[in-house]
Coordinates of C-alpha atoms in Angstrom, one line a residue:
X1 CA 107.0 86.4 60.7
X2 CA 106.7 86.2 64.5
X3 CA 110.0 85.9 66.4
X4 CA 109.2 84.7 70.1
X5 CA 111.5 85.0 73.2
X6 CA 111.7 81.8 73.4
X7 CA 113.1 81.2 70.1
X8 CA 115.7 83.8 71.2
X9 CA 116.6 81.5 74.8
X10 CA 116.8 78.2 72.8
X11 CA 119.6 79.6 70.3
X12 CA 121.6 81.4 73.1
X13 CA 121.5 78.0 75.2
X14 CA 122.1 76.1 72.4
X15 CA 124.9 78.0 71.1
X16 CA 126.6 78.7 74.9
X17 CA 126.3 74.5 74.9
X18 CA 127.2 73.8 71.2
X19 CA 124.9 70.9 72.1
X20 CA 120.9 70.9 72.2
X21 CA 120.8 68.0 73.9
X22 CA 123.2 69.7 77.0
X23 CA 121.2 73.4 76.0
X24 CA 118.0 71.4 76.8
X25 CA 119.3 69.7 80.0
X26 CA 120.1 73.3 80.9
X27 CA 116.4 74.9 80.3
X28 CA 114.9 71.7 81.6
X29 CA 112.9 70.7 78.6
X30 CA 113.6 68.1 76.3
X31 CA 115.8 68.3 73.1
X32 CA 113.3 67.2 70.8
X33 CA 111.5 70.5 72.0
X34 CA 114.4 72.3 71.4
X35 CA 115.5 70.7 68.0
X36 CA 111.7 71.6 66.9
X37 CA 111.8 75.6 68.5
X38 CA 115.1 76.1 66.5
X39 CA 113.7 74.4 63.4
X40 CA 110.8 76.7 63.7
X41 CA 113.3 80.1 64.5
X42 CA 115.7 79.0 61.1
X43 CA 112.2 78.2 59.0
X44 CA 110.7 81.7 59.8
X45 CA 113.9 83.3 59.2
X46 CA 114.6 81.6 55.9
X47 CA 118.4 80.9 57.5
X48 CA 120.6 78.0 58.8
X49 CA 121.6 79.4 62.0
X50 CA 123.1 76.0 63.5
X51 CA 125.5 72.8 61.2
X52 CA 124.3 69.2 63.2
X53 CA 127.0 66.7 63.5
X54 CA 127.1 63.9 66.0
X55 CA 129.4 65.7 68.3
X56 CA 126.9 68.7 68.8
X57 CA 125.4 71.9 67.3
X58 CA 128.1 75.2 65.5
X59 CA 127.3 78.0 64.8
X60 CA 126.7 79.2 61.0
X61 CA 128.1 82.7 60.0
X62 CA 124.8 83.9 59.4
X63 CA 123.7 82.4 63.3
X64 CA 127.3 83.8 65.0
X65 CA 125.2 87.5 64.3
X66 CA 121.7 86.4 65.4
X67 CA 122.7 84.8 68.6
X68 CA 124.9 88.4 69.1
X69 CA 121.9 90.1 68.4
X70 CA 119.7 87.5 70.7
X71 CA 121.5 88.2 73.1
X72 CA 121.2 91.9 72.9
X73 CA 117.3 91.7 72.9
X74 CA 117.2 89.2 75.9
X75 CA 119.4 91.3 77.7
X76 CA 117.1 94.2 77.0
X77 CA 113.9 92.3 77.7
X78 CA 115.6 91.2 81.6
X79 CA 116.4 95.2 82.3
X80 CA 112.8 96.4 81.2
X81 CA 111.3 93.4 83.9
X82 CA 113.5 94.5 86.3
X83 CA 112.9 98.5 85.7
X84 CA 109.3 97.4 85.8
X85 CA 109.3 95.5 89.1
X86 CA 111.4 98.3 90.8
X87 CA 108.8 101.2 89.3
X88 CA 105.8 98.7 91.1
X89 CA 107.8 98.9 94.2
X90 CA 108.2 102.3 94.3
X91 CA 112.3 101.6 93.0
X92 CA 112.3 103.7 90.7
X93 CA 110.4 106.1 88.6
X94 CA 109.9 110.0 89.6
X95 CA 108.8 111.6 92.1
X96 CA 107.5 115.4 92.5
X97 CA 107.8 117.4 95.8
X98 CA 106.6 120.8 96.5
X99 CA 107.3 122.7 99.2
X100 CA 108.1 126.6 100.4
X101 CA 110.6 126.4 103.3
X102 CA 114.4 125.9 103.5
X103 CA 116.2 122.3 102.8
X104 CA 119.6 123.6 105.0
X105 CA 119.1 121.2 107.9
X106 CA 115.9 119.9 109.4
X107 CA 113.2 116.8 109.3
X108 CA 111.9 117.7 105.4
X109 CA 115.6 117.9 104.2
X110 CA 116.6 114.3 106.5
X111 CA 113.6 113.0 105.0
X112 CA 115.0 114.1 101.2
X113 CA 118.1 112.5 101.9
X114 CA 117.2 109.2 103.5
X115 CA 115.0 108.8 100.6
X116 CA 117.2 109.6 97.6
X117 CA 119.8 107.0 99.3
X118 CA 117.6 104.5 99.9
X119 CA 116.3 104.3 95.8
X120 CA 118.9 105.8 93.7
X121 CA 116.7 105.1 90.7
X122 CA 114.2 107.7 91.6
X123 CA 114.4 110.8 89.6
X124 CA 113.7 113.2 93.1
X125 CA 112.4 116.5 91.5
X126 CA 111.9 119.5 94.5
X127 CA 109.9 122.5 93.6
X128 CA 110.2 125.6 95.5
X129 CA 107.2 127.8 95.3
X130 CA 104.0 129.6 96.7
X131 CA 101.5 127.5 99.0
X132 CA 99.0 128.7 96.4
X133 CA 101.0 127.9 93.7
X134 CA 102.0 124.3 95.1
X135 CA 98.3 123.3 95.7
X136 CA 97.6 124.3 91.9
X137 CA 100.1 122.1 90.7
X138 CA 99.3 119.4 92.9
X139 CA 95.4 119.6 91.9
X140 CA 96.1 119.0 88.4
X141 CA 98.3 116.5 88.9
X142 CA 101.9 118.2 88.6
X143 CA 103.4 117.6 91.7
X144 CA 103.0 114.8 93.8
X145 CA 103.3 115.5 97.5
X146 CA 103.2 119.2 99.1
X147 CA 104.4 119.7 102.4
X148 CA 103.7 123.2 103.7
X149 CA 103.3 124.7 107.3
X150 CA 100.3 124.9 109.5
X151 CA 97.3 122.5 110.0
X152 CA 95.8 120.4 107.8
X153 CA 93.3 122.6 105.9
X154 CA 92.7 121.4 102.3
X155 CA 90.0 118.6 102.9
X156 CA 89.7 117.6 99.1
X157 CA 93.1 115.7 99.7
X158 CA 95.0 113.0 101.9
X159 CA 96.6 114.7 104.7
X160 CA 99.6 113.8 107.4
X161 CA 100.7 116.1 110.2
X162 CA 104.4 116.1 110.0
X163 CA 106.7 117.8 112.9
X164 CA 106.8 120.9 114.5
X165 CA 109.7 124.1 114.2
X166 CA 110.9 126.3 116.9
X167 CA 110.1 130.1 115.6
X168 CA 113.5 131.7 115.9
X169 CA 114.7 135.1 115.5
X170 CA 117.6 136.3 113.3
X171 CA 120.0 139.1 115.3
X172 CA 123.1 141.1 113.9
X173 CA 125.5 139.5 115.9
X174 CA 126.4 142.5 117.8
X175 CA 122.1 143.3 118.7
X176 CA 121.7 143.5 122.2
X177 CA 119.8 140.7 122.6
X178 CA 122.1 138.6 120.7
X179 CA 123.7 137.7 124.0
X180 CA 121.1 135.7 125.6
X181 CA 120.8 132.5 124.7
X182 CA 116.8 132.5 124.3
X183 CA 114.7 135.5 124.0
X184 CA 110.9 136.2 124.9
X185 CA 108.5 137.7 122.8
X186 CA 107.8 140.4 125.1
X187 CA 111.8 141.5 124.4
X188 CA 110.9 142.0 121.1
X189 CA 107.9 144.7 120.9
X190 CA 110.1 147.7 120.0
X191 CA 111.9 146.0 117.3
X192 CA 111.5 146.1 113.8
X193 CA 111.0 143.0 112.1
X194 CA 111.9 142.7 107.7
X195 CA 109.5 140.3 106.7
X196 CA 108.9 138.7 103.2
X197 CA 105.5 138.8 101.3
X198 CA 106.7 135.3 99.8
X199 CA 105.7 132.3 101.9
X200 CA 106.5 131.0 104.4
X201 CA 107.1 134.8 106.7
X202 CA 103.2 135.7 106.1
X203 CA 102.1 132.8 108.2
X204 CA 105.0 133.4 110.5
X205 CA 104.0 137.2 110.4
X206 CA 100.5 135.8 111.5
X207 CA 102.2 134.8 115.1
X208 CA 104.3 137.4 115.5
X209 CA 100.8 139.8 115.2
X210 CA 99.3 137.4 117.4
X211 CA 102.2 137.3 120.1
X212 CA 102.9 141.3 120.3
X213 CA 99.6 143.4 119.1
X214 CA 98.0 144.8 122.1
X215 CA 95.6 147.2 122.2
X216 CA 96.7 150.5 120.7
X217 CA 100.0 148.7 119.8
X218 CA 101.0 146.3 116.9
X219 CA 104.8 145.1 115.9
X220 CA 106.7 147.3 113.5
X221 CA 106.8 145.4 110.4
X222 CA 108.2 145.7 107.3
X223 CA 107.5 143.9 104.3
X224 CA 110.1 143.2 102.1
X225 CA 109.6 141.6 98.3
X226 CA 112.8 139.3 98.7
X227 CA 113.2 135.7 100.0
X228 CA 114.5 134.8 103.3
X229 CA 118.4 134.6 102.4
X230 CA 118.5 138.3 101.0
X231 CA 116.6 139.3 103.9
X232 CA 118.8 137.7 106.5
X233 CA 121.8 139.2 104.4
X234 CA 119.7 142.9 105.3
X235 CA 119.6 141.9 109.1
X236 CA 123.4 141.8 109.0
X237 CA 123.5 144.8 107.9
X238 CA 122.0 146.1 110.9
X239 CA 118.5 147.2 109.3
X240 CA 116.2 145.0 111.4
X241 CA 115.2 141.7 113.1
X242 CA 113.2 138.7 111.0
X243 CA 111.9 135.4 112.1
X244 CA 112.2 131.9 110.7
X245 CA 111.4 128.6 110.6
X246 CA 114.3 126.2 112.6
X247 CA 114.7 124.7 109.4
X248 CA 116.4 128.0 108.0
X249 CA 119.1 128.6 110.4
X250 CA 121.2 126.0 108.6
X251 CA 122.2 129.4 106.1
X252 CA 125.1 130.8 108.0
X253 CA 124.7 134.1 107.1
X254 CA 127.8 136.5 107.8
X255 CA 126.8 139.1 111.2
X256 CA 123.9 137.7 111.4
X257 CA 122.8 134.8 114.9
X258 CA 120.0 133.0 115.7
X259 CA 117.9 132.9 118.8
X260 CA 114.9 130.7 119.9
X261 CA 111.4 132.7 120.5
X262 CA 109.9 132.1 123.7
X263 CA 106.6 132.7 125.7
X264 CA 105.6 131.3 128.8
X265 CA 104.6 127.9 127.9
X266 CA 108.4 127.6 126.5
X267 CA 109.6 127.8 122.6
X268 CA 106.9 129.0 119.6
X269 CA 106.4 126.4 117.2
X270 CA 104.5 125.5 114.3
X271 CA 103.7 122.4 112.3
X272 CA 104.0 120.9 108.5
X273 CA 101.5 119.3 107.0
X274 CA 102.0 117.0 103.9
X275 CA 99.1 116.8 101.4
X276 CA 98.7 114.5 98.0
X277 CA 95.9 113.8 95.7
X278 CA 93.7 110.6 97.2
X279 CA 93.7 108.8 93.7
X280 CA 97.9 109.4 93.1
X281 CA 99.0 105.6 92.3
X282 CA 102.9 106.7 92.1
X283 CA 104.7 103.7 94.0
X284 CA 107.5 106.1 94.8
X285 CA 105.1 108.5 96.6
X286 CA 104.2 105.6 98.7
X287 CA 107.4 104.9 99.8
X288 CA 108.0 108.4 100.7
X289 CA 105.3 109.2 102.7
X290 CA 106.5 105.9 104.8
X291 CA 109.6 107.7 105.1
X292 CA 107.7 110.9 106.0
X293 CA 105.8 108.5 108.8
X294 CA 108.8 107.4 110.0
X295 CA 110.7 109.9 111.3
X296 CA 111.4 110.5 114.4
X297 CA 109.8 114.0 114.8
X298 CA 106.4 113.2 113.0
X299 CA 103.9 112.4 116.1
X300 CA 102.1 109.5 115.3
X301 CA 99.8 109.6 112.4
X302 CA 95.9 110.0 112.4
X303 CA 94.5 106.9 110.0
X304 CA 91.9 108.8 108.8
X305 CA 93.4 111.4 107.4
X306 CA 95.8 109.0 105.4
X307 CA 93.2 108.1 103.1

């Protein structure tokens, strides 16, 4: 026995009408299509689901349940199209991000927010980790965008530059220095700087080596196993400077202040760069990486690496 939707439509419409000749006005098809569909349904069920009379079309007892049950499937069937038109257009579905620096303010954590608003049926799933550990998960298929500082690097993916950061350095609130509102790197060569081994600080370590090593003279620096919130709760106790990404100094951290880094060409920066896997079909990944595009802070974007 083969049940089709239509045989479902033409009981529901016949039973809303208690007519088939207004239910077949109403699909725009003519009753003796309809009396013949129905015939068909009651034949294959081995069931009298409607009584005929001149004045229209009643229900049986046995067809007051299979219309509450038609309607049930019909119902069903509608959501599934529509979950299934919103997954094409990137509506709903999942989506996978990896990334390593903080969500507390910024263009990454604008981005996140704008997104989740704009398709509420999205299942949004951040993970926090390692850049090596991110591009592992993204090769084999786990994750679906990884955005990550510096420049683009990994050429076996699709690449966009994203926006820069201002380097900025974390103070106790009663440090010298704390008092200016800006500070140069040069300010900075007798201080000693806590800096994580977990990602992001070793690429930021990278320009503080870079700014202050001189010959016969590098930056006192030491590494700390911890992430960036337990380190800046250190630096409030007085034990030492760190730098960050502008994207961190959303954590209010008790005693400790934040101050932008500063050479002669003005503020230290660095950029983001987003990567996903060229073949990723994932209509909410699209629409993300528009949102990505879009921002304000994201220069504009080089077509050939969008690929």
């Amino acid at each position: 026995m083969c049940i089709e939707v239509p045989h479902l439509r033409y009981a529901v419409a016949a039973a809303d009408h208690s007519s088939f000749r207004r239910a077949a006005s109403a699909l725009n098809i003519t009753q003796p299509t309809l009396s013949k569909r129905i015939r068909e349904l009651e034949d294959k069920l081995g069931v009298l689901l409607f009584e005929r009379s001149t004045g229209g079309a009643g229900l049986t007892p046995i067809g007051e349940e299979f219309v509450v049950s038609a309607r049930r499937v019909l119902a069903e069937l509608e959501a599934m199209e529509i979950r299934a038109k919103a997954g094409k257009r990137g509506d709903a579905g999942r989506l996978e991000i990896g990334f390593y620096t903080s969500l507390s303010i910024g263009a990454l954590r604008d981005t996140l927010l704008t997104f989740v608003k704009q398709h509420p049926d999205v299942e949004v799933n951040v993970v926090e980790d390692a850049r090596a550990a991110l591009i592992a998960q993204l090769d084999r298929g786990a994750i679906d965008i990884v955005v990550v500082l510096g420049e683009p690097a990994y050429t076996d993916y699709a690449h966009m530059s994203l926006w820069s950061e201002r380097i900025m350095v974390a103070f106790p609130k009663d440090h010298l220095l704390a008092v200016r509102d800006f500070v140069y790197w040069t300010d900075l060569k007798n201080e000693r700087f806590l800096m994580s081994r977990r990602d992001p600080d070793p690429e930021i370590q990278d320009v503080l080596i870079n700014k202050l090593t001189s010959p016969g003279d590098r930056p006192l620096i030491k590494p700390v196993n911890a992430n960036r919130e337990n380190i800046l709760s250190v630096v409030g106790g007085d034990r030492g400077i760190t730098l960050i990404c502008e994207s961190s100094t959303g954590n209010i951290v008790p005693g400790v202040v934040y101050r932008e880094v500063r050479d002669g060409n003005g503020p230290t920066r660095v950029g983001y760069v987003a990567y996903w896997r060229r073949n990723n079909d994932n209509p909410a990944l699209k629409q993300f990486r528009s949102l990505l595009q879009a921002h304000p802070a994201v220069p504009p974007a080089d077509s050939g690496s969008l690929a």
